[in-house]
């Protein structure tokens, strides 16, 4: 049968290939691979592994993003409530149920870095960026053209105003600071809750300003103070004459202190509103996270362009942040840029050793960082229980110490060699740093060595230190800010604008019916003093660095990664946020001659229970507290006609009253 073929027996591995395959290269290759058991198969390379990994990450990311966009809006809340139980009503919903409605106009004053900035005129490298955000938003321009971005975010190093050919201006309206970046709220939660009880743009105003400028220069260049005055007057008159509630945050607290003196001062230096302007237009000032007396963090930023987080990153990857990799902003670029921002100098600690402590004492002496809650006073009249710690005592008054042994040494063991007379020179350890000039170029190796040999710096010495390492910056800044304590507040010299943002050198306005609140978070380790070392990295152009290897193993210790921490909101220590309302302004004092009522309202930090809660509704962190339900409710109750008594007067969890009593300040 021709259609039936005989089955061919399987050939042995050693059997020769048929003759007709000999001339076919592809078949030859195929049979060769088979005969070698796949030994010549292409190897899996490192590039293949990387591509496979990136592909898996991208697919997973897009899949999760799809699920997130496809899920019902109520799903995260459903999951959260399933874990933690029913969520409380937001303050706006709660107060609406109580029948409260919008009453007093509310003015928001953003702080440093939280307000958006946009470009109005720039160099050729910034083509296509007209009215695009350089600060806030997506920060896309940081990655696309980093050095161009640095140039357009910097101010003139001589005048503190616009560089030639560049105009960067504050974004206006509520959108200026409702979100710092997509998904990262600042004022948005408070605005949304106020909207529940009837607030809208006709009775809410964001007093946006260019936070890089000195406070008086915002008026010189942009007339921001005049516009704030006009808007407050307009909102009061269009809301039935009801006085405004002012809500500043962070550096905005100092900015509004300056405004209250400016608005009553005669023209042309001031706004010409007269001595009763604040009494006529302001019901309450509700300061959130106010650095009334400055922050030690500002010293580290100006001295070495770093704080705790940057210092840790610098230690993990030595040299990375000191090197101009791919022409990205490194610490040298950051220092050059931020030292042109006069506003940063408003945050330098005020009051010197009288407030912040000396070589052998500090108001917070005895504080422990164990995290164990002390049973503190809820009102001013109750005494705080002292914390007894078995760890080494912390000399918080030594804001900068060169070496851990110096930070802990007895006063008699410290031998300072005065740096003020040291001769500076042009030579620097690293000649490659000339590409990005900073004032460290003019110090020379002798000046750098003299700084380290002085060993330890208190709040008084820190001012001299900054004058020595950055004389041009401090000469410019000293014309706008002052850091002392007034002996005689009636002295005509304190009429100069440089004193207006220092609460220890000015009087509050004559407005006895006005109220002032200090609202701030507590329960978070906050930078208070630093251990430094000389930076020996060959790539470094900044000769000083936080000594992150200095730490204590004891969990109760306040020394972590070269930084001594104290109670605060992660940025502002309790001492700075609370002292003025707890003591210096409490009752009739020389700083508060009309007896304006003051209240301290602290919010104990409680982190979110799970990721679905976002940044939490009970956070006490410096920015996250803007979403704290208790704080928002306090603000809303005052805005709807309440006062400090309606809130329950003081609410204190820290030792602020005890610490304030240790400060010997003439009242």
XYZ file of C-alpha atoms in Angstrom:
667
model
C 0.000 0.000 0.000
C 1.739 3.117 -1.225
C 0.040 5.441 1.300
C 1.305 3.461 4.226
C 4.890 4.260 5.096
C 7.049 2.178 7.168
C 7.922 3.723 10.523
C 11.562 4.663 10.645
C 13.347 3.518 13.777
C 14.808 6.304 15.921
C 18.354 7.111 15.103
C 21.032 6.912 17.701
C 22.800 10.044 18.881
C 25.915 8.895 17.113
C 24.196 8.427 13.767
C 25.382 10.709 10.994
C 23.079 13.398 9.656
C 21.580 12.795 6.209
C 23.598 14.009 3.271
C 20.977 16.569 2.199
C 21.414 18.438 5.481
C 25.125 18.920 5.079
C 24.808 21.940 2.851
C 22.114 23.728 4.935
C 23.810 26.052 7.471
C 20.644 26.643 9.497
C 20.001 22.932 9.911
C 23.629 22.400 10.709
C 23.398 24.973 13.483
C 20.157 23.446 14.783
C 21.575 19.961 14.931
C 24.767 21.284 16.458
C 22.835 22.911 19.335
C 20.804 19.768 19.861
C 23.906 17.641 19.908
C 25.442 19.886 22.577
C 22.380 19.753 24.821
C 21.815 23.549 24.546
C 25.248 24.326 25.944
C 25.755 27.135 23.430
C 22.459 28.845 24.266
C 22.825 32.673 24.767
C 23.638 33.583 28.366
C 21.285 35.770 30.538
C 23.164 39.044 30.892
C 23.071 41.734 33.596
C 21.311 44.096 31.164
C 18.568 41.509 30.618
C 18.070 41.211 34.379
C 17.837 44.987 34.795
C 15.354 45.307 31.931
C 13.268 42.479 33.339
C 13.264 44.052 36.805
C 12.337 47.528 35.489
C 9.604 46.000 33.356
C 8.119 44.181 36.344
C 8.210 47.346 38.456
C 6.538 49.394 35.712
C 3.838 46.799 35.107
C 3.155 46.505 38.823
C 3.076 50.283 39.210
C 0.660 50.800 36.321
C -1.528 47.970 37.570
C -1.721 49.464 41.074
C -2.365 52.900 39.581
C -5.192 51.444 37.520
C -6.702 49.813 40.612
C -6.375 53.058 42.566
C -8.187 55.057 39.879
C -10.793 52.359 39.376
C -11.684 51.847 43.038
C -14.624 53.742 44.538
C -13.680 56.992 46.265
C -15.060 55.665 49.543
C -12.934 52.505 49.525
C -9.907 53.905 51.467
C -12.252 55.265 54.125
C -14.075 51.911 54.263
C -10.802 50.017 54.798
C -9.590 52.530 57.400
C -12.840 52.317 59.342
C -12.700 48.534 59.185
C -9.282 48.676 60.855
C -9.618 51.564 63.296
C -13.359 51.967 63.676
C -15.590 54.846 62.521
C -13.712 58.038 61.723
C -14.719 61.267 63.471
C -16.453 63.956 61.474
C -14.120 66.576 60.012
C -14.251 69.830 61.998
C -16.241 71.578 59.265
C -18.962 68.928 59.301
C -18.983 68.824 63.106
C -19.351 72.594 63.541
C -21.951 72.806 60.779
C -24.064 70.302 62.730
C -23.688 72.590 65.754
C -25.120 75.424 63.688
C -21.954 77.542 63.466
C -21.562 79.714 60.380
C -18.922 81.939 58.811
C -18.532 85.187 60.737
C -15.112 86.827 60.870
C -12.993 87.088 57.692
C -9.918 84.844 57.804
C -6.488 85.814 56.471
C -3.856 83.121 55.895
C -0.157 84.009 55.935
C 2.076 81.219 54.601
C 5.536 80.507 55.928
C 8.931 79.999 54.388
C 9.106 77.707 51.324
C 5.400 76.755 51.379
C 4.243 79.505 48.992
C 4.472 79.022 45.233
C 6.789 81.163 43.074
C 6.446 81.694 39.316
C 8.681 83.198 36.626
C 7.814 86.529 34.987
C 11.139 87.289 33.336
C 14.217 85.166 32.902
C 17.395 84.354 31.021
C 17.600 82.415 27.770
C 17.917 79.091 29.597
C 14.405 79.644 31.010
C 12.640 80.010 27.661
C 9.097 78.648 27.786
C 8.729 79.090 31.548
C 6.782 82.357 31.594
C 4.378 82.184 34.568
C 5.364 78.583 35.208
C 6.056 77.599 38.810
C 9.694 77.464 39.791
C 8.755 76.644 43.382
C 5.819 74.501 44.438
C 3.841 72.344 42.065
C 5.705 69.494 40.413
C 9.249 70.916 40.686
C 9.775 69.634 37.154
C 12.238 72.391 36.278
C 14.576 71.270 39.049
C 15.278 68.073 37.126
C 15.178 69.476 33.591
C 17.568 72.426 34.025
C 18.963 72.456 37.555
C 21.584 75.194 37.277
C 19.170 77.450 35.403
C 16.657 76.849 38.195
C 19.243 77.770 40.855
C 20.048 80.985 39.000
C 16.386 82.018 38.796
C 15.640 81.103 42.421
C 18.601 83.127 43.734
C 18.488 86.806 44.673
C 21.171 89.415 44.141
C 23.944 88.846 46.686
C 24.465 92.567 47.225
C 20.930 93.989 47.292
C 18.798 91.001 48.312
C 16.447 91.892 45.426
C 16.082 90.689 41.819
C 19.216 89.830 39.838
C 19.500 91.625 36.494
C 17.102 90.213 33.915
C 15.218 87.935 36.344
C 11.795 88.419 37.942
C 10.417 85.572 40.069
C 7.198 86.443 41.869
C 4.782 84.938 44.386
C 1.728 83.098 43.076
C -1.465 84.873 44.131
C -4.763 83.564 45.509
C -5.640 80.575 47.664
C -3.789 78.292 45.227
C -0.530 79.966 46.232
C -0.130 77.695 49.261
C -3.040 75.262 49.459
C -0.750 72.464 48.203
C 3.054 72.504 48.239
C 3.205 69.687 45.682
C 0.515 67.416 44.200
C -1.009 65.469 47.091
C 1.012 67.326 49.744
C -1.383 69.752 51.413
C -0.491 72.868 53.359
C -3.581 75.079 53.768
C -5.986 72.956 51.704
C -7.517 70.974 54.596
C -8.204 74.093 56.678
C -9.707 75.879 53.653
C -11.950 72.889 52.870
C -13.245 72.722 56.438
C -13.944 76.457 56.529
C -15.894 76.061 53.285
C -18.276 73.656 55.070
C -19.585 76.488 57.234
C -19.906 79.058 54.456
C -16.452 80.491 53.866
C -15.339 81.347 50.347
C -12.933 83.752 48.654
C -14.956 86.798 49.629
C -14.162 86.153 53.313
C -10.888 84.199 53.006
C -7.632 85.707 51.749
C -4.175 84.193 51.226
C -1.619 86.932 51.890
C 0.998 85.413 49.586
C 4.421 87.034 49.405
C 7.886 86.236 48.102
C 9.223 84.400 51.144
C 12.843 84.751 49.944
C 12.931 88.504 50.537
C 13.472 90.342 53.785
C 10.141 91.459 55.236
C 10.652 95.145 54.501
C 11.825 94.362 50.956
C 8.518 92.654 50.178
C 7.051 96.137 50.499
C 9.897 97.886 48.669
C 9.671 95.594 45.642
C 6.090 94.259 45.589
C 4.092 96.475 47.986
C 2.936 93.254 49.672
C 2.430 94.845 53.088
C 0.301 97.614 51.568
C -1.809 95.078 49.710
C -2.282 93.046 52.893
C -3.423 96.180 54.735
C -5.878 97.102 51.965
C -7.292 93.575 51.722
C -7.846 93.289 55.470
C -9.625 96.661 55.499
C -11.755 95.646 52.502
C -12.724 92.277 53.982
C -13.658 93.831 57.324
C -15.812 96.487 55.639
C -17.529 93.982 53.319
C -18.250 91.551 56.157
C -20.301 93.867 58.294
C -17.365 95.394 60.150
C -16.407 92.108 61.801
C -12.737 92.068 62.684
C -10.368 89.682 60.916
C -8.858 86.483 62.302
C -5.232 86.222 61.193
C -3.721 82.735 60.792
C 0.048 82.823 60.118
C 2.162 79.682 59.837
C 5.892 79.201 60.501
C 7.896 82.210 59.251
C 4.586 83.892 58.443
C 4.311 84.431 62.210
C 7.404 86.667 62.138
C 6.179 88.321 58.958
C 2.922 89.327 60.629
C 4.773 90.596 63.717
C 6.639 92.872 61.321
C 3.344 93.869 59.661
C 1.719 94.891 62.960
C 4.539 97.392 63.588
C 4.701 98.495 59.943
C 0.971 99.138 59.583
C 0.893 101.550 62.539
C 4.204 103.292 61.779
C 4.042 106.599 59.911
C 4.792 106.721 56.192
C 7.043 106.415 54.303
C 8.713 103.763 56.487
C 5.388 102.324 57.616
C 1.807 101.955 56.459
C 0.465 105.041 58.213
C -2.500 103.235 59.771
C -2.131 104.916 63.138
C -1.759 103.492 66.652
C -5.284 102.009 66.736
C -5.250 100.139 63.414
C -4.756 96.646 64.911
C -7.406 97.293 67.581
C -9.832 98.334 64.862
C -9.289 95.518 62.362
C -7.930 92.394 64.149
C -9.918 90.080 66.410
C -7.259 87.396 66.958
C -3.876 86.236 65.712
C -3.672 82.433 65.725
C -0.012 81.590 65.177
C 0.702 78.044 63.963
C 4.176 76.626 64.630
C 5.570 80.108 65.216
C 9.383 80.404 65.499
C 9.024 83.566 67.601
C 12.579 83.257 68.933
C 14.116 81.581 65.881
C 15.257 77.998 65.360
C 18.711 76.397 65.816
C 18.034 74.580 62.529
C 18.589 77.910 60.739
C 22.125 78.096 62.137
C 23.033 74.683 60.708
C 21.488 75.628 57.371
C 23.476 78.845 57.066
C 26.684 77.380 58.507
C 26.957 74.150 56.511
C 23.832 73.988 54.287
C 22.500 70.973 56.148
C 20.249 69.827 58.950
C 19.741 66.416 60.531
C 18.303 64.652 57.472
C 20.858 66.069 55.034
C 23.694 65.254 57.432
C 22.605 61.610 57.652
C 22.375 61.345 53.861
C 25.803 62.938 53.612
C 27.221 60.331 55.985
C 25.634 57.406 54.128
C 27.091 58.519 50.796
C 30.277 60.479 51.628
C 31.211 62.968 48.937
C 28.023 62.505 46.891
C 26.347 65.722 48.003
C 29.670 67.549 47.916
C 30.329 66.687 44.277
C 28.753 68.360 41.256
C 27.447 65.096 39.794
C 25.681 65.511 36.434
C 25.589 69.270 37.224
C 22.828 68.764 39.764
C 22.388 70.981 42.819
C 24.734 69.857 45.526
C 25.323 71.438 48.915
C 27.573 74.073 47.410
C 24.850 75.216 44.991
C 22.284 75.072 47.793
C 24.471 77.232 50.037
C 25.083 79.790 47.310
C 21.345 80.041 46.616
C 19.942 80.022 50.158
C 22.464 82.553 51.424
C 20.901 85.072 49.039
C 17.506 84.572 50.715
C 17.384 87.242 53.407
C 14.337 85.621 54.992
C 16.459 82.727 56.285
C 18.230 85.179 58.592
C 14.932 86.005 60.295
C 15.055 82.487 61.765
C 18.396 82.850 63.572
C 17.864 82.378 67.355
C 16.916 85.597 69.149
C 17.557 86.582 72.737
C 21.061 85.149 72.963
C 22.211 83.265 76.043
C 19.438 84.802 78.161
C 16.851 82.756 76.265
C 18.751 79.766 74.864
C 21.173 79.100 77.701
C 24.928 79.345 78.147
C 27.834 76.938 78.341
C 26.569 75.305 81.532
C 22.775 75.792 81.563
C 19.648 75.812 79.421
C 15.931 76.236 80.168
C 15.167 72.645 79.092
C 17.793 71.133 81.377
C 16.688 67.696 82.579
C 14.490 66.936 79.577
C 14.500 63.288 78.452
C 13.944 61.998 74.934
C 12.698 58.566 76.046
C 9.258 59.201 74.633
C 7.653 58.527 78.008
C 4.959 61.085 78.609
C 5.361 63.327 81.568
C 2.293 64.300 83.493
C 2.307 67.981 82.763
C 0.241 71.008 83.623
C -2.942 71.531 81.670
C -3.181 75.146 82.823
C -0.639 77.711 83.806
C -1.299 77.373 87.535
C -0.385 73.693 87.751
C 3.215 72.645 88.154
C 4.918 70.233 85.746
C 6.408 67.029 87.039
C 10.132 67.083 86.469
C 11.642 64.338 84.407
C 14.554 62.568 85.994
C 16.893 60.999 83.485
C 19.770 58.654 84.096
C 21.435 59.634 80.839
C 24.211 62.211 80.575
C 22.981 65.776 81.079
C 22.661 67.738 77.857
C 24.189 71.195 77.529
C 21.610 72.568 75.112
C 23.092 76.055 75.433
C 26.078 74.866 73.388
C 24.371 75.219 70.029
C 27.524 74.216 68.127
C 30.307 72.066 69.608
C 33.326 70.774 67.722
C 33.536 67.214 68.997
C 31.417 65.107 71.316
C 33.943 65.473 74.124
C 33.559 69.261 73.963
C 29.762 69.016 74.017
C 29.931 66.985 77.239
C 32.953 68.588 78.889
C 32.750 70.497 82.136
C 32.904 74.257 81.768
C 36.362 74.398 83.380
C 37.756 72.007 80.751
C 36.814 74.155 77.750
C 39.603 76.371 76.468
C 38.445 78.539 73.581
C 40.869 80.209 71.185
C 39.156 83.356 69.939
C 38.440 83.168 66.217
C 37.433 86.811 65.778
C 40.969 88.071 65.289
C 42.122 85.225 63.051
C 43.631 86.313 59.749
C 41.717 85.154 56.701
C 43.369 84.238 53.406
C 42.609 83.343 49.831
C 43.855 79.768 49.979
C 41.279 77.030 50.490
C 41.801 73.279 50.917
C 40.112 72.445 47.614
C 40.947 74.638 44.635
C 38.286 72.989 42.474
C 35.582 74.821 44.440
C 36.103 78.039 42.524
C 33.353 77.140 40.033
C 30.616 77.888 42.577
C 31.737 80.716 44.830
C 30.691 80.897 48.471
C 32.088 83.083 51.226
C 34.141 80.154 52.468
C 36.514 80.894 49.597
C 37.640 84.053 51.373
C 38.268 82.436 54.760
C 41.411 80.504 53.970
C 42.735 77.525 55.887
C 43.716 79.745 58.814
C 40.194 81.068 59.262
C 38.681 77.601 58.985
C 41.074 76.247 61.607
C 40.285 79.144 63.948
C 36.550 78.327 63.826
C 37.183 74.730 64.906
C 39.591 75.744 67.664
C 37.017 77.989 69.332
C 35.369 74.666 70.262
C 31.869 75.694 71.378
C 29.312 78.356 70.441
C 26.319 79.575 72.441
C 23.491 81.672 70.974
C 25.472 84.891 71.490
C 28.614 83.475 69.877
C 26.644 82.029 66.947
C 25.877 85.559 65.717
C 29.596 86.401 65.719
C 30.335 83.064 64.035
C 27.979 83.805 61.138
C 29.405 87.319 60.781
C 32.850 85.733 60.483
C 32.064 82.953 57.996
C 29.549 84.935 55.893
C 30.220 88.673 56.377
C 28.513 89.800 53.173
C 25.369 87.798 53.903
C 25.174 88.982 57.505
C 25.901 92.610 56.607
C 22.931 92.496 54.244
C 20.765 90.599 56.732
C 21.667 92.783 59.711
C 20.106 95.767 57.976
C 16.776 93.898 58.094
C 16.876 91.767 61.266
C 18.069 91.984 64.859
C 18.558 89.267 67.484
C 18.949 90.951 70.848
C 16.767 91.958 73.815
C 15.731 95.576 74.248
C 16.659 97.241 77.503
C 14.423 100.221 76.813
C 11.618 99.661 74.305
C 10.983 103.401 74.158
C 14.426 104.035 72.731
C 13.940 105.603 69.245
C 16.362 103.101 67.685
C 13.720 100.373 68.006
C 11.530 102.278 65.542
C 13.750 100.940 62.757
C 12.144 98.089 60.716
C 15.031 95.723 61.487
C 13.625 95.291 65.015
C 9.957 94.778 64.090
C 10.022 90.987 63.695
C 11.909 90.423 66.961
C 9.296 90.100 69.749
C 12.000 90.871 72.334
C 12.661 94.289 70.805
C 9.120 95.496 70.118
C 5.832 96.124 71.889
C 2.571 94.509 70.897
C -0.022 97.003 69.583
C -2.386 98.848 71.883
C -5.306 96.470 71.321
C -6.584 95.086 74.642
C -9.520 93.255 73.034
C -7.301 91.372 70.593
C -6.170 87.799 71.388
C -2.921 86.063 70.505
C -2.577 82.273 70.335
C 0.459 80.017 70.058
C -0.687 76.814 68.359
C 2.030 74.206 67.868
C 2.813 70.501 67.985
C 4.812 68.702 70.665
C 6.094 65.191 71.225
C 8.517 65.043 68.273
C 12.329 65.165 68.647
C 13.387 68.589 67.373
C 16.880 69.870 66.580
C 18.324 72.018 69.356
C 22.137 71.834 69.179
C 24.815 70.193 67.034
C 28.156 68.437 67.160
C 30.397 69.423 64.241
C 33.685 68.321 62.765
C 36.036 69.603 60.097
C 35.159 68.116 56.720
C 38.251 66.405 55.314
C 36.628 65.189 52.078
C 38.769 66.118 49.033
C 35.593 66.905 47.089
C 34.082 69.170 49.710
C 33.840 72.930 49.302
C 32.073 73.387 52.659
C 34.673 72.873 55.397
C 32.308 71.998 58.263
C 29.961 69.067 58.674
C 27.614 67.681 61.336
C 29.400 64.777 63.013
C 26.795 62.062 62.484
C 28.928 59.392 64.159
C 28.375 61.111 67.505
C 25.481 59.376 69.222
C 24.479 57.544 72.385
C 23.281 53.961 72.508
C 20.939 54.710 75.408
C 17.392 54.940 74.043
C 16.668 57.783 76.461
C 19.519 59.860 75.064
C 18.724 63.030 73.140
C 21.888 62.737 71.017
C 21.245 61.071 67.676
C 23.522 61.351 64.624
C 25.361 64.407 65.925
C 22.184 66.308 66.837
C 20.819 66.962 70.339
C 17.027 66.905 70.212
C 14.421 68.461 72.451
C 10.624 68.612 72.514
C 8.976 70.378 69.602
C 7.267 69.934 66.250
C 10.315 68.582 64.378
C 11.335 72.092 63.257
C 10.536 74.606 66.010
C 11.527 73.799 69.632
C 8.834 74.334 72.267
C 10.899 77.132 73.796
C 10.693 79.237 70.630
C 7.040 78.508 69.877
C 5.666 78.931 73.390
C 7.783 81.313 75.474
C 6.272 84.617 74.367
C 2.660 83.570 75.043
C 3.626 81.606 78.162
C 5.595 84.371 79.857
C 6.874 87.443 77.983
C 3.407 88.481 76.727
C 1.389 86.952 79.587
C -0.544 89.721 81.335
C 0.643 93.323 81.223
C 4.381 93.366 80.569
C 6.713 95.816 78.892
C 6.362 93.718 75.725
C 2.539 93.711 76.028
C 1.601 97.015 77.668
C -2.131 96.807 76.830
C -2.500 93.321 78.319
C -3.600 91.451 75.200
C -4.763 87.985 76.255
C -2.455 85.175 75.207
C -3.063 81.428 75.031
C -0.788 78.425 74.591
C -2.437 75.546 72.726
C -0.237 72.476 72.275
C -1.207 69.434 70.203
C 0.417 66.169 71.180
C 1.736 64.371 68.134
C 0.074 61.114 67.174
C 1.270 59.531 63.918
C -1.232 57.958 61.501
C -2.296 54.436 62.444
C -1.921 53.164 58.872
C -0.928 54.317 55.398
C -4.535 54.921 54.363
C -4.737 57.765 56.888
C -2.196 59.746 54.884
C -0.386 62.242 57.097
C -2.855 61.803 59.934
C -5.480 63.957 61.587
C -3.650 64.194 64.921
C -0.178 65.059 63.715
C 1.909 67.623 65.534
C 4.601 67.914 62.844
C 5.455 71.397 61.629
C 3.551 71.214 58.317
C 1.352 68.167 58.894
C -0.274 69.935 61.847
C -2.164 71.958 59.242
C -4.363 68.873 58.876
C -4.781 68.334 62.617
C -8.535 68.201 63.351
C -8.169 69.653 66.869
C -6.176 72.639 65.630
C -8.585 73.265 62.747
C -11.535 73.142 65.128
C -9.867 75.689 67.437
C -9.309 78.086 64.533
C -12.851 77.647 63.265
C -14.419 78.275 66.674
C -12.560 81.573 66.973
C -13.451 82.497 63.378
C -17.132 81.884 64.148
C -17.070 84.219 67.144
C -15.489 82.227 69.968
C -12.565 83.208 72.171
C -9.854 81.575 74.266
C -12.229 80.734 77.090
C -14.481 78.859 74.665
C -11.497 76.720 73.686
C -10.643 75.923 77.297
C -7.842 78.467 77.739
C -4.354 76.894 77.726
C -3.731 73.316 76.614
C -0.221 72.215 77.514
C 1.587 68.870 77.248
C 5.209 70.049 77.485
C 7.239 71.767 80.174
C 6.946 75.211 78.580
C 5.757 77.044 81.716
C 8.466 75.461 83.866
C 11.146 76.206 81.270
C 9.918 79.778 80.843
C 10.279 80.438 84.569
C 13.971 79.525 84.364
C 14.586 82.392 81.944
C 15.602 85.563 83.730
C 14.048 88.226 81.512
C 13.040 91.663 82.732
C 9.296 92.018 82.145
